mmCIF file of C-alpha atoms in Angstrom:
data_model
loop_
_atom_site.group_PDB
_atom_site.id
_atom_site.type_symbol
_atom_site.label_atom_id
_atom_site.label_comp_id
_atom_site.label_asym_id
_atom_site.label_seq_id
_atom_site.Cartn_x
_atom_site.Cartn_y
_atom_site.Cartn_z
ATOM 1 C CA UNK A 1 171.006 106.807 135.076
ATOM 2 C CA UNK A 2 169.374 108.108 131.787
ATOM 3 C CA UNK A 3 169.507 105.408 129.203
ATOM 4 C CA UNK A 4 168.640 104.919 125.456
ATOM 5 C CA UNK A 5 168.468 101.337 124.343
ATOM 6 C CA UNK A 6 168.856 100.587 120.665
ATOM 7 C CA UNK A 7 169.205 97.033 118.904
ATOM 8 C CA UNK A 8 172.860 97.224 117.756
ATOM 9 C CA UNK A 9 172.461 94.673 114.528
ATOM 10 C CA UNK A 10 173.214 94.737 112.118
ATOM 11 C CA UNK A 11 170.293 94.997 110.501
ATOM 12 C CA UNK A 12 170.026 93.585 106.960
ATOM 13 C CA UNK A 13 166.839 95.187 104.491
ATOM 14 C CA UNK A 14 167.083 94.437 100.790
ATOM 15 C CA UNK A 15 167.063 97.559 98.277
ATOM 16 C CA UNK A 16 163.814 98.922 98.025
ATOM 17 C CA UNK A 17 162.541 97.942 101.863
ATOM 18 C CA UNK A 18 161.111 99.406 104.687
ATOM 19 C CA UNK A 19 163.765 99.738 107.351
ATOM 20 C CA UNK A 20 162.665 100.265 110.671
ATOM 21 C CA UNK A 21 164.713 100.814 113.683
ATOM 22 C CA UNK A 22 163.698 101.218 117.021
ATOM 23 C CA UNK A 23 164.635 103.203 120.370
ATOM 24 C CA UNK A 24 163.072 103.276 124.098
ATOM 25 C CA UNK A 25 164.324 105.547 126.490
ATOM 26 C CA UNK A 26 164.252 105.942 130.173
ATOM 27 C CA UNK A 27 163.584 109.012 131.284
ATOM 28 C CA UNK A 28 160.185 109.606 131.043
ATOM 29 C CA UNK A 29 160.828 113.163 131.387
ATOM 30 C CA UNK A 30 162.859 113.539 127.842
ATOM 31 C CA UNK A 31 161.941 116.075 125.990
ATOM 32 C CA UNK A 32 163.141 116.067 122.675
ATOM 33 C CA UNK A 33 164.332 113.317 120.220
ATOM 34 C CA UNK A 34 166.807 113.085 117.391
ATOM 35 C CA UNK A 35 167.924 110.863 114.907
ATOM 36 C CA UNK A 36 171.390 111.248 113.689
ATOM 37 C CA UNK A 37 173.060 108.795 110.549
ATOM 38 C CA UNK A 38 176.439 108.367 110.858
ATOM 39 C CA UNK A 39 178.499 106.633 108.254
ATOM 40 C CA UNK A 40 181.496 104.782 109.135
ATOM 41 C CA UNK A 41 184.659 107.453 109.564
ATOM 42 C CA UNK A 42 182.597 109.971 109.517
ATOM 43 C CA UNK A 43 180.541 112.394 112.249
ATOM 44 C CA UNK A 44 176.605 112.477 112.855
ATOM 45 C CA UNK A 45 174.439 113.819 110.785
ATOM 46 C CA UNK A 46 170.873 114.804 111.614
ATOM 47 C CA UNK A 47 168.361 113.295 110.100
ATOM 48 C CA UNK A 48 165.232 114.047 111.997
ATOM 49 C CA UNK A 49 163.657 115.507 115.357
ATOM 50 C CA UNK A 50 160.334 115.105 116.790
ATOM 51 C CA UNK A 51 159.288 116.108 119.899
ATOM 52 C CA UNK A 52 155.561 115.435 120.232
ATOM 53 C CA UNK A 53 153.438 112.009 119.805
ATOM 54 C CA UNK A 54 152.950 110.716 116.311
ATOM 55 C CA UNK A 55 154.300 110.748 113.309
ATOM 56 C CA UNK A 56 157.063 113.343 111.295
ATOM 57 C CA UNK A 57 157.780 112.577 108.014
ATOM 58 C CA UNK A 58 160.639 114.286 105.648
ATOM 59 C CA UNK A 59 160.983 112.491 102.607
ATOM 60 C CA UNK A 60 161.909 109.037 102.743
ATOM 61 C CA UNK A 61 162.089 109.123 107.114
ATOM 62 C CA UNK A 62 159.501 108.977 109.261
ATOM 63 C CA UNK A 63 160.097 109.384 113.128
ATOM 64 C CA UNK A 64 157.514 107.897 114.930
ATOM 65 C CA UNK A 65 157.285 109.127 118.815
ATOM 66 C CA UNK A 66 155.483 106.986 121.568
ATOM 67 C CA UNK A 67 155.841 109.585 124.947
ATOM 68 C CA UNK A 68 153.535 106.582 127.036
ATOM 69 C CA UNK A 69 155.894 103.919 125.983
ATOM 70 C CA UNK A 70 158.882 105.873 125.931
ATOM 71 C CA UNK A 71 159.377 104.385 122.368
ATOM 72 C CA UNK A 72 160.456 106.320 119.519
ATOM 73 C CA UNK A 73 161.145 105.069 115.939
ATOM 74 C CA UNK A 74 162.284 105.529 112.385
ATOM 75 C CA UNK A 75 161.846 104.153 109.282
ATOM 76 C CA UNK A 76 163.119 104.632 106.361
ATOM 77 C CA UNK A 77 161.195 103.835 102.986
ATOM 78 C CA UNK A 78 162.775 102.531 99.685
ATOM 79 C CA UNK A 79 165.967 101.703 101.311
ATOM 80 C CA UNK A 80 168.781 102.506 99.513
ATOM 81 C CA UNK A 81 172.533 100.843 100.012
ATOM 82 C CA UNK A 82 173.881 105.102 100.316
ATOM 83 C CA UNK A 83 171.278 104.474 103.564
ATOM 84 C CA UNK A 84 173.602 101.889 104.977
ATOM 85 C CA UNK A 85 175.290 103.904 108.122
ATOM 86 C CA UNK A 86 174.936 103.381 111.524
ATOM 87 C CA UNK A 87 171.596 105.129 112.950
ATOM 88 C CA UNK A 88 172.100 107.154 116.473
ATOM 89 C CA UNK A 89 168.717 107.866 118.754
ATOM 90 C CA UNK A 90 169.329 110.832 121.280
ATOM 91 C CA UNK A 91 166.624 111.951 123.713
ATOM 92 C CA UNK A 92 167.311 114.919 125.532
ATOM 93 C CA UNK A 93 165.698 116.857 128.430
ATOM 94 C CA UNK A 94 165.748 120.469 129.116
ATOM 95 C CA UNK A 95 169.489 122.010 129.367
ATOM 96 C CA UNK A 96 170.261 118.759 130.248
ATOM 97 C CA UNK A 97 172.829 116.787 127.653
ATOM 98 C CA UNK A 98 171.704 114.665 124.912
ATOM 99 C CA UNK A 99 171.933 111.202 125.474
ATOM 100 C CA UNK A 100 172.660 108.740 122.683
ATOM 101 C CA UNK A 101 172.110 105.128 122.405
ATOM 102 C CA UNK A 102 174.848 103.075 120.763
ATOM 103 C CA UNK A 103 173.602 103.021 117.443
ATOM 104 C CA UNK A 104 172.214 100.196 115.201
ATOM 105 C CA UNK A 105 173.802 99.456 112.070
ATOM 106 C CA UNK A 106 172.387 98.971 108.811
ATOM 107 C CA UNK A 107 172.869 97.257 106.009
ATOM 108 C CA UNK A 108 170.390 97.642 102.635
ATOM 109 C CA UNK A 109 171.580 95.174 100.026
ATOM 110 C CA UNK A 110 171.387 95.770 96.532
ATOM 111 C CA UNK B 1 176.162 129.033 106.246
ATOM 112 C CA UNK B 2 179.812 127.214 107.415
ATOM 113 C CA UNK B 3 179.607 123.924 109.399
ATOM 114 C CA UNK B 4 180.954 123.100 112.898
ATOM 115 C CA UNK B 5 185.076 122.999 112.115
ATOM 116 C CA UNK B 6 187.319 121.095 114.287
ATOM 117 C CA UNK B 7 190.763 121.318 114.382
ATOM 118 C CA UNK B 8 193.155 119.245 114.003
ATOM 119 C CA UNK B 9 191.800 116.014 112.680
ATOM 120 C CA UNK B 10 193.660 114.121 113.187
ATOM 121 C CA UNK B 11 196.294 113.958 116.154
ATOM 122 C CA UNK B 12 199.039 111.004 117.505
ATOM 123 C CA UNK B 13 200.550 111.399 120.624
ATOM 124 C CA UNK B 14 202.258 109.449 123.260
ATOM 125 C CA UNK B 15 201.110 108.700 127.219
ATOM 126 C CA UNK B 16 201.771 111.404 129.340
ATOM 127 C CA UNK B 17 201.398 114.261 126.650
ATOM 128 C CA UNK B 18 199.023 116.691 126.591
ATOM 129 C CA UNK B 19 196.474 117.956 123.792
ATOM 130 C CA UNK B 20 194.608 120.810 122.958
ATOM 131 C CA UNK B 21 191.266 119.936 120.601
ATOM 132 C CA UNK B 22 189.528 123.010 118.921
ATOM 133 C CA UNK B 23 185.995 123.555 118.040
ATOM 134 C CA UNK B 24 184.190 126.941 116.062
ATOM 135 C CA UNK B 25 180.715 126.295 116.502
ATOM 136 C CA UNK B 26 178.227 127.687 113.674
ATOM 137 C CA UNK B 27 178.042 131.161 113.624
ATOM 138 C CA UNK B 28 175.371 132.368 116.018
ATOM 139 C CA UNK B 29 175.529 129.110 118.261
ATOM 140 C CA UNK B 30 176.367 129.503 121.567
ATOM 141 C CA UNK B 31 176.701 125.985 123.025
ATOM 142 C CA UNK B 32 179.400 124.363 122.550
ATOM 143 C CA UNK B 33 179.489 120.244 123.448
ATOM 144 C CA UNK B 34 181.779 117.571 123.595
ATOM 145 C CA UNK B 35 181.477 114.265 123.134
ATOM 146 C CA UNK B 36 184.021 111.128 122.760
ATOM 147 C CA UNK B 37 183.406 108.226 120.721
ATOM 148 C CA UNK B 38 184.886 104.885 120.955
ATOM 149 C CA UNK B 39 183.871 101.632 118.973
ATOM 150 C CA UNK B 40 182.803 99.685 122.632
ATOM 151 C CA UNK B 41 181.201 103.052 124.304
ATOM 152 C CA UNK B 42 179.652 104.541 121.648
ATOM 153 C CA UNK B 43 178.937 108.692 121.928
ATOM 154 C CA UNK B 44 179.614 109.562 125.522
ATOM 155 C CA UNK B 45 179.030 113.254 126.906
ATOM 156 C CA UNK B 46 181.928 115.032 127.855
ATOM 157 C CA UNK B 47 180.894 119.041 128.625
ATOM 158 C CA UNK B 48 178.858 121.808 127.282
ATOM 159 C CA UNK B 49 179.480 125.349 127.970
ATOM 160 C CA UNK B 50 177.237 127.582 127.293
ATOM 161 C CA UNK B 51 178.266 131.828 127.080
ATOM 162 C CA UNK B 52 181.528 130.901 128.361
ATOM 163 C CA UNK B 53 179.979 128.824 131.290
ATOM 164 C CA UNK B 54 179.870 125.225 131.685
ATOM 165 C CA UNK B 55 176.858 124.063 131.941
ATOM 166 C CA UNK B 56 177.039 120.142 131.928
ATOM 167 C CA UNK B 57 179.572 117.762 132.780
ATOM 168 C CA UNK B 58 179.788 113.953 132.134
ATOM 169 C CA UNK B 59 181.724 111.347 134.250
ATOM 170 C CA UNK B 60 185.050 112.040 132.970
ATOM 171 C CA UNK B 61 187.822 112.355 134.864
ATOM 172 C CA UNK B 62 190.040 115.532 136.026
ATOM 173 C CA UNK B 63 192.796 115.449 133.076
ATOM 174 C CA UNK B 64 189.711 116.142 130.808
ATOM 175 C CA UNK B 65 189.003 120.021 130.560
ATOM 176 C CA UNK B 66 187.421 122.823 128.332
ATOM 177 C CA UNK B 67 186.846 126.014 127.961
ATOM 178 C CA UNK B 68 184.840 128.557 125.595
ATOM 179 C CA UNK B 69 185.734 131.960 124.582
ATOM 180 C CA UNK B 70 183.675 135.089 124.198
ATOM 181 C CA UNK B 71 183.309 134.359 120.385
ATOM 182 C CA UNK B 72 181.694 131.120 121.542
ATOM 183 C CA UNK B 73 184.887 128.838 119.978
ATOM 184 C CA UNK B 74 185.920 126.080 122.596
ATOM 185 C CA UNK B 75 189.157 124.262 123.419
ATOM 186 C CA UNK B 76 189.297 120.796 125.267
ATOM 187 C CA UNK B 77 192.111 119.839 126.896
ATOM 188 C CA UNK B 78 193.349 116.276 127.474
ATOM 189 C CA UNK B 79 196.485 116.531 130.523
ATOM 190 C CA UNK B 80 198.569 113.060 131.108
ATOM 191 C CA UNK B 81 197.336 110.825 127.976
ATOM 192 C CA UNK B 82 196.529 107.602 128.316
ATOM 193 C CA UNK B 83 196.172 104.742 126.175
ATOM 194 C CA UNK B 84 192.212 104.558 126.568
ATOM 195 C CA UNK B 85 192.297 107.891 125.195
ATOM 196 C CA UNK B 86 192.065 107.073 121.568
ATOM 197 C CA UNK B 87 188.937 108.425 120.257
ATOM 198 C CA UNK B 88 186.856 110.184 117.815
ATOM 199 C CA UNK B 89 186.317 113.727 119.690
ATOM 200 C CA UNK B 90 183.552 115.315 118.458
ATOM 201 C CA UNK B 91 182.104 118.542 118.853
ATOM 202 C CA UNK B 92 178.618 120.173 118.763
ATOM 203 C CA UNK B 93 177.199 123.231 118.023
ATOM 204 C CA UNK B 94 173.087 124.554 118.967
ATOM 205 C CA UNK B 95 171.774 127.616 118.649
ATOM 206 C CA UNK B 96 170.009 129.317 122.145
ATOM 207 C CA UNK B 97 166.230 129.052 120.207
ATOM 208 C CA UNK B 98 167.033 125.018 119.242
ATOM 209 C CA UNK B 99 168.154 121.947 120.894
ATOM 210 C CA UNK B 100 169.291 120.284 117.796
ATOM 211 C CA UNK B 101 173.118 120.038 117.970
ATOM 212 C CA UNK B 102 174.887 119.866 114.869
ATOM 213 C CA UNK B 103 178.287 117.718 115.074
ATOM 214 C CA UNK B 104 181.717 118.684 113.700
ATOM 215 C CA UNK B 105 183.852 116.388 111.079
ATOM 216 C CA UNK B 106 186.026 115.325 114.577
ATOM 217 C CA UNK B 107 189.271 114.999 115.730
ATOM 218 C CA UNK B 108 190.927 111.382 115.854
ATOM 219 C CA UNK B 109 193.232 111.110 118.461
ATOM 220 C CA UNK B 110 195.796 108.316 118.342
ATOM 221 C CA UNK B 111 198.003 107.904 121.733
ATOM 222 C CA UNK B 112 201.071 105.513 121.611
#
């Protein structure tokens, strides 16, 4: 069973922060990984994908992949409250589907 | 470039009905997946077809079915509702050269 653990929350980061959330995955096989922002109502959004070790940055996001730990991360610089959202990780391997954890929520107070 | 559209958005029915979710993927995208979202289970795969073909299939049961046509729009279908049914349905489009999916706006389904 192909799992992606992710600390629900939620997590709390003043205006102007560092938020980092984290993700491990199971298979150490994945290929590919996503991060995907998805405000409450609404669908997911990309934010990100990485797919080799190290960091990706794209303006305020960095991913940050670890294949040896099977540990993959994001943070997100000068949080903003428009960041607060729930943040999906989804590994995926091959044609085989994406698999999503359950999301951590986050909260940047102003 | 147009999004992923769903169709409807929203939807209430009743146990024991049927429905019929729709999803145009972005133009030039050729997978089509599904996906079901509840507050306790969080995204869970449903299918993805892929020319027409299914290609995956999650552990859903039998009343949950789709299909794609040639111009790469799917249709799930939902067969004897049940209460545990209500959901965000989402859909997801990705092009044959990526594996990044791109989500639709949803449908909400509501069953009485």
């Amino acid at each position: 069973q192909k799992e992606v653990e992710q600390n629900s929350g939620p997590l709390s980061v003043p205006e102007g922060a560092i938020a980092s959330l984290n993700c491990t995955y199971s298979d150490r096989g994945s290929q590919s990984f996503f991060w995907y922002r998805q405000y409450s109502g609404k669908s997911p959004e990309l934010i990100m994908s990485i797919y080799s070790n190290g960091d990706k940055e794209d303006g305020r996001f960095t991913a940050q992949l670890n294949k040896a730990s099977q540990y993959v991360s994001l943070l997100i610089r000068d949080s903003q409250p428009s960041d607060s959202a729930t943040y999906l990780c989804a590994v995926k391997r091959g044609n085989t589907p994406l698999v999503f954890g359950k999301g951590t929520r986050l909260s940047v107070i102003a | 470039k147009a999004g992923v559209t769903q169709t409807p958005r929203y939807l209430i029915k009743t146990r024991g009905q049927q429905v019929t979710l729709s999803c145009s993927p972005i133009s030039g995208h050729r997978s089509v997946s599904w996906y079901q979202q509840t507050p306790g289970q969080g995204l869970q795969f449903l299918f993805e077809y892929f020319s027409e073909t299914q290609r995956n299939k999650g552990n859903f049961p039998g009343r949950f079915s789709g299909r794609q046509f040639s111009n790469s729009r799917s249709e799930m279908n939902v067969s004897t509702l049940e209460l545990g049914d209500s959901a965000l349905y989402l859909c997801a489009s990705s092009s044959p050269a990526q594996e990044t999916q791109y989500f639709g706006p949803g449908t909400r389904l509501l069953v009485l």
